[in-house]
mmCIF file with all atom_site columns, C-alpha atoms in Angstrom:
data_model
loop_
_atom_site.group_PDB
_atom_site.id
_atom_site.type_symbol
_atom_site.label_atom_id
_atom_site.label_alt_id
_atom_site.label_comp_id
_atom_site.label_asym_id
_atom_site.label_entity_id
_atom_site.label_seq_id
_atom_site.pdbx_PDB_ins_code
_atom_site.Cartn_x
_atom_site.Cartn_y
_atom_site.Cartn_z
_atom_site.occupancy
_atom_site.B_iso_or_equiv
_atom_site.pdbx_formal_charge
_atom_site.auth_seq_id
_atom_site.auth_comp_id
_atom_site.auth_asym_id
_atom_site.auth_atom_id
_atom_site.pdbx_PDB_model_num
ATOM 1  C CA . UNK A 1 1  ? 0.000  0.000  0.000   1.00 0.00 ? 1  UNK A CA 1
ATOM 2  C CA . UNK A 1 2  ? 2.782  2.424  0.961   1.00 0.00 ? 2  UNK A CA 1
ATOM 3  C CA . UNK A 1 3  ? 4.721  1.587  -2.194  1.00 0.00 ? 3  UNK A CA 1
ATOM 4  C CA . UNK A 1 4  ? 1.645  2.227  -4.339  1.00 0.00 ? 4  UNK A CA 1
ATOM 5  C CA . UNK A 1 5  ? 1.087  5.545  -2.590  1.00 0.00 ? 5  UNK A CA 1
ATOM 6  C CA . UNK A 1 6  ? 4.712  6.547  -3.155  1.00 0.00 ? 6  UNK A CA 1
ATOM 7  C CA . UNK A 1 7  ? 4.422  5.621  -6.825  1.00 0.00 ? 7  UNK A CA 1
ATOM 8  C CA . UNK A 1 8  ? 1.298  7.773  -7.125  1.00 0.00 ? 8  UNK A CA 1
ATOM 9  C CA . UNK A 1 9  ? 3.039  10.734 -5.472  1.00 0.00 ? 9  UNK A CA 1
ATOM 10 C CA . UNK A 1 10 ? 6.053  10.266 -7.739  1.00 0.00 ? 10 UNK A CA 1
ATOM 11 C CA . UNK A 1 11 ? 3.785  10.128 -10.807 1.00 0.00 ? 11 UNK A CA 1
ATOM 12 C CA . UNK A 1 12 ? 2.052  13.341 -9.771  1.00 0.00 ? 12 UNK A CA 1
ATOM 13 C CA . UNK A 1 13 ? 5.413  15.049 -9.346  1.00 0.00 ? 13 UNK A CA 1
ATOM 14 C CA . UNK A 1 14 ? 6.550  13.898 -12.764 1.00 0.00 ? 14 UNK A CA 1
ATOM 15 C CA . UNK A 1 15 ? 3.334  15.283 -14.269 1.00 0.00 ? 15 UNK A CA 1
ATOM 16 C CA . UNK A 1 16 ? 4.087  18.620 -12.579 1.00 0.00 ? 16 UNK A CA 1
ATOM 17 C CA . UNK A 1 17 ? 7.627  18.547 -13.954 1.00 0.00 ? 17 UNK A CA 1
ATOM 18 C CA . UNK A 1 18 ? 6.293  17.748 -17.433 1.00 0.00 ? 18 UNK A CA 1
ATOM 19 C CA . UNK A 1 19 ? 3.789  20.583 -17.281 1.00 0.00 ? 19 UNK A CA 1
ATOM 20 C CA . UNK A 1 20 ? 6.430  23.023 -16.140 1.00 0.00 ? 20 UNK A CA 1
ATOM 21 C CA . UNK A 1 21 ? 8.971  22.096 -18.801 1.00 0.00 ? 21 UNK A CA 1
ATOM 22 C CA . UNK A 1 22 ? 6.375  21.798 -21.583 1.00 0.00 ? 22 UNK A CA 1
ATOM 23 C CA . UNK A 1 23 ? 5.327  25.372 -20.949 1.00 0.00 ? 23 UNK A CA 1
ATOM 24 C CA . UNK A 1 24 ? 8.828  26.818 -20.792 1.00 0.00 ? 24 UNK A CA 1
ATOM 25 C CA . UNK A 1 25 ? 9.010  28.279 -24.327 1.00 0.00 ? 25 UNK A CA 1
ATOM 26 C CA . UNK A 1 26 ? 5.684  30.073 -23.889 1.00 0.00 ? 26 UNK A CA 1
ATOM 27 C CA . UNK A 1 27 ? 6.618  31.307 -20.411 1.00 0.00 ? 27 UNK A CA 1
ATOM 28 C CA . UNK A 1 28 ? 9.949  32.634 -21.624 1.00 0.00 ? 28 UNK A CA 1
ATOM 29 C CA . UNK A 1 29 ? 7.999  35.006 -23.837 1.00 0.00 ? 29 UNK A CA 1
ATOM 30 C CA . UNK A 1 30 ? 6.910  36.572 -20.574 1.00 0.00 ? 30 UNK A CA 1
ATOM 31 C CA . UNK A 1 31 ? 10.102 36.456 -18.475 1.00 0.00 ? 31 UNK A CA 1
ATOM 32 C CA . UNK A 1 32 ? 8.549  37.735 -15.277 1.00 0.00 ? 32 UNK A CA 1
ATOM 33 C CA . UNK A 1 33 ? 5.832  35.070 -15.407 1.00 0.00 ? 33 UNK A CA 1
ATOM 34 C CA . UNK A 1 34 ? 8.477  32.427 -16.068 1.00 0.00 ? 34 UNK A CA 1
ATOM 35 C CA . UNK A 1 35 ? 10.604 33.546 -13.118 1.00 0.00 ? 35 UNK A CA 1
ATOM 36 C CA . UNK A 1 36 ? 7.595  33.651 -10.782 1.00 0.00 ? 36 UNK A CA 1
ATOM 37 C CA . UNK A 1 37 ? 6.372  30.185 -11.798 1.00 0.00 ? 37 UNK A CA 1
ATOM 38 C CA . UNK A 1 38 ? 9.851  28.691 -11.715 1.00 0.00 ? 38 UNK A CA 1
ATOM 39 C CA . UNK A 1 39 ? 10.618 30.019 -8.247  1.00 0.00 ? 39 UNK A CA 1
ATOM 40 C CA . UNK A 1 40 ? 7.220  28.915 -6.914  1.00 0.00 ? 40 UNK A CA 1
ATOM 41 C CA . UNK A 1 41 ? 7.690  25.331 -8.127  1.00 0.00 ? 41 UNK A CA 1
ATOM 42 C CA . UNK A 1 42 ? 11.309 25.278 -6.946  1.00 0.00 ? 42 UNK A CA 1
ATOM 43 C CA . UNK A 1 43 ? 10.324 26.494 -3.473  1.00 0.00 ? 43 UNK A CA 1
ATOM 44 C CA . UNK A 1 44 ? 7.591  23.856 -3.254  1.00 0.00 ? 44 UNK A CA 1
ATOM 45 C CA . UNK A 1 45 ? 10.060 21.108 -4.175  1.00 0.00 ? 45 UNK A CA 1
ATOM 46 C CA . UNK A 1 46 ? 12.595 22.391 -1.646  1.00 0.00 ? 46 UNK A CA 1
ATOM 47 C CA . UNK A 1 47 ? 9.935  22.496 1.088   1.00 0.00 ? 47 UNK A CA 1
ATOM 48 C CA . UNK A 1 48 ? 8.899  18.937 0.219   1.00 0.00 ? 48 UNK A CA 1
ATOM 49 C CA . UNK A 1 49 ? 12.540 17.818 0.301   1.00 0.00 ? 49 UNK A CA 1
ATOM 50 C CA . UNK A 1 50 ? 12.940 19.305 3.782   1.00 0.00 ? 50 UNK A CA 1
ATOM 51 C CA . UNK A 1 51 ? 9.779  17.535 4.950   1.00 0.00 ? 51 UNK A CA 1
ATOM 52 C CA . UNK A 1 52 ? 10.968 14.193 3.590   1.00 0.00 ? 52 UNK A CA 1
ATOM 53 C CA . UNK A 1 53 ? 14.402 14.638 5.159   1.00 0.00 ? 53 UNK A CA 1
ATOM 54 C CA . UNK A 1 54 ? 12.790 15.493 8.500   1.00 0.00 ? 54 UNK A CA 1
ATOM 55 C CA . UNK A 1 55 ? 10.824 12.236 8.221   1.00 0.00 ? 55 UNK A CA 1
ATOM 56 C CA . UNK A 1 56 ? 14.040 10.398 7.396   1.00 0.00 ? 56 UNK A CA 1
ATOM 57 C CA . UNK A 1 57 ? 12.960 9.514  3.848   1.00 0.00 ? 57 UNK A CA 1
ATOM 58 C CA . UNK A 1 58 ? 16.206 10.241 2.054   1.00 0.00 ? 58 UNK A CA 1
ATOM 59 C CA . UNK A 1 59 ? 15.198 8.335  -1.085  1.00 0.00 ? 59 UNK A CA 1
ATOM 60 C CA . UNK A 1 60 ? 12.190 10.587 -1.681  1.00 0.00 ? 60 UNK A CA 1
ATOM 61 C CA . UNK A 1 61 ? 14.303 13.665 -0.943  1.00 0.00 ? 61 UNK A CA 1
ATOM 62 C CA . UNK A 1 62 ? 16.877 12.483 -3.509  1.00 0.00 ? 62 UNK A CA 1
ATOM 63 C CA . UNK A 1 63 ? 14.130 11.994 -6.097  1.00 0.00 ? 63 UNK A CA 1
ATOM 64 C CA . UNK A 1 64 ? 12.910 15.549 -5.516  1.00 0.00 ? 64 UNK A CA 1
ATOM 65 C CA . UNK A 1 65 ? 16.458 16.879 -5.754  1.00 0.00 ? 65 UNK A CA 1
ATOM 66 C CA . UNK A 1 66 ? 16.829 15.127 -9.094  1.00 0.00 ? 66 UNK A CA 1
ATOM 67 C CA . UNK A 1 67 ? 13.577 16.681 -10.346 1.00 0.00 ? 67 UNK A CA 1
ATOM 68 C CA . UNK A 1 68 ? 14.713 20.132 -9.269  1.00 0.00 ? 68 UNK A CA 1
ATOM 69 C CA . UNK A 1 69 ? 18.072 19.559 -10.941 1.00 0.00 ? 69 UNK A CA 1
ATOM 70 C CA . UNK A 1 70 ? 16.327 18.631 -14.216 1.00 0.00 ? 70 UNK A CA 1
ATOM 71 C CA . UNK A 1 71 ? 14.201 21.769 -14.036 1.00 0.00 ? 71 UNK A CA 1
ATOM 72 C CA . UNK A 1 72 ? 17.272 23.930 -13.390 1.00 0.00 ? 72 UNK A CA 1
ATOM 73 C CA . UNK A 1 73 ? 19.261 22.395 -16.257 1.00 0.00 ? 73 UNK A CA 1
ATOM 74 C CA . UNK A 1 74 ? 16.403 22.662 -18.734 1.00 0.00 ? 74 UNK A CA 1
ATOM 75 C CA . UNK A 1 75 ? 15.668 26.248 -17.705 1.00 0.00 ? 75 UNK A CA 1
ATOM 76 C CA . UNK A 1 76 ? 19.325 27.227 -17.920 1.00 0.00 ? 76 UNK A CA 1
ATOM 77 C CA . UNK A 1 77 ? 19.664 25.720 -21.384 1.00 0.00 ? 77 UNK A CA 1
ATOM 78 C CA . UNK A 1 78 ? 16.563 27.472 -22.675 1.00 0.00 ? 78 UNK A CA 1
ATOM 79 C CA . UNK A 1 79 ? 17.447 30.877 -21.222 1.00 0.00 ? 79 UNK A CA 1
ATOM 80 C CA . UNK A 1 80 ? 21.047 30.601 -22.403 1.00 0.00 ? 80 UNK A CA 1
ATOM 81 C CA . UNK A 1 81 ? 19.766 29.823 -25.902 1.00 0.00 ? 81 UNK A CA 1
ATOM 82 C CA . UNK A 1 82 ? 17.809 33.081 -25.916 1.00 0.00 ? 82 UNK A CA 1
ATOM 83 C CA . UNK A 1 83 ? 20.779 35.237 -24.957 1.00 0.00 ? 83 UNK A CA 1
ATOM 84 C CA . UNK A 1 84 ? 22.783 36.947 -27.719 1.00 0.00 ? 84 UNK A CA 1
ATOM 85 C CA . UNK A 1 85 ? 26.361 35.796 -28.200 1.00 0.00 ? 85 UNK A CA 1
#
């Protein structure tokens, strides 16, 4: 039961990650909106990581760190691609 619940939570987080990254090109057209959304999602993931670490669930915290890392890398690549040389 716990494993199924963890898989469901992980799936929901991956959906959130997919939604965030799928909308990146459109959000970059409005940089302020992109920054606000990005920082909101990042803060939520960091808060969840802290909660999981407090509970002693390091595996879940690592998974969240990996998701945040993917978001950061994808965002960096997209923003860097928009900057003039």
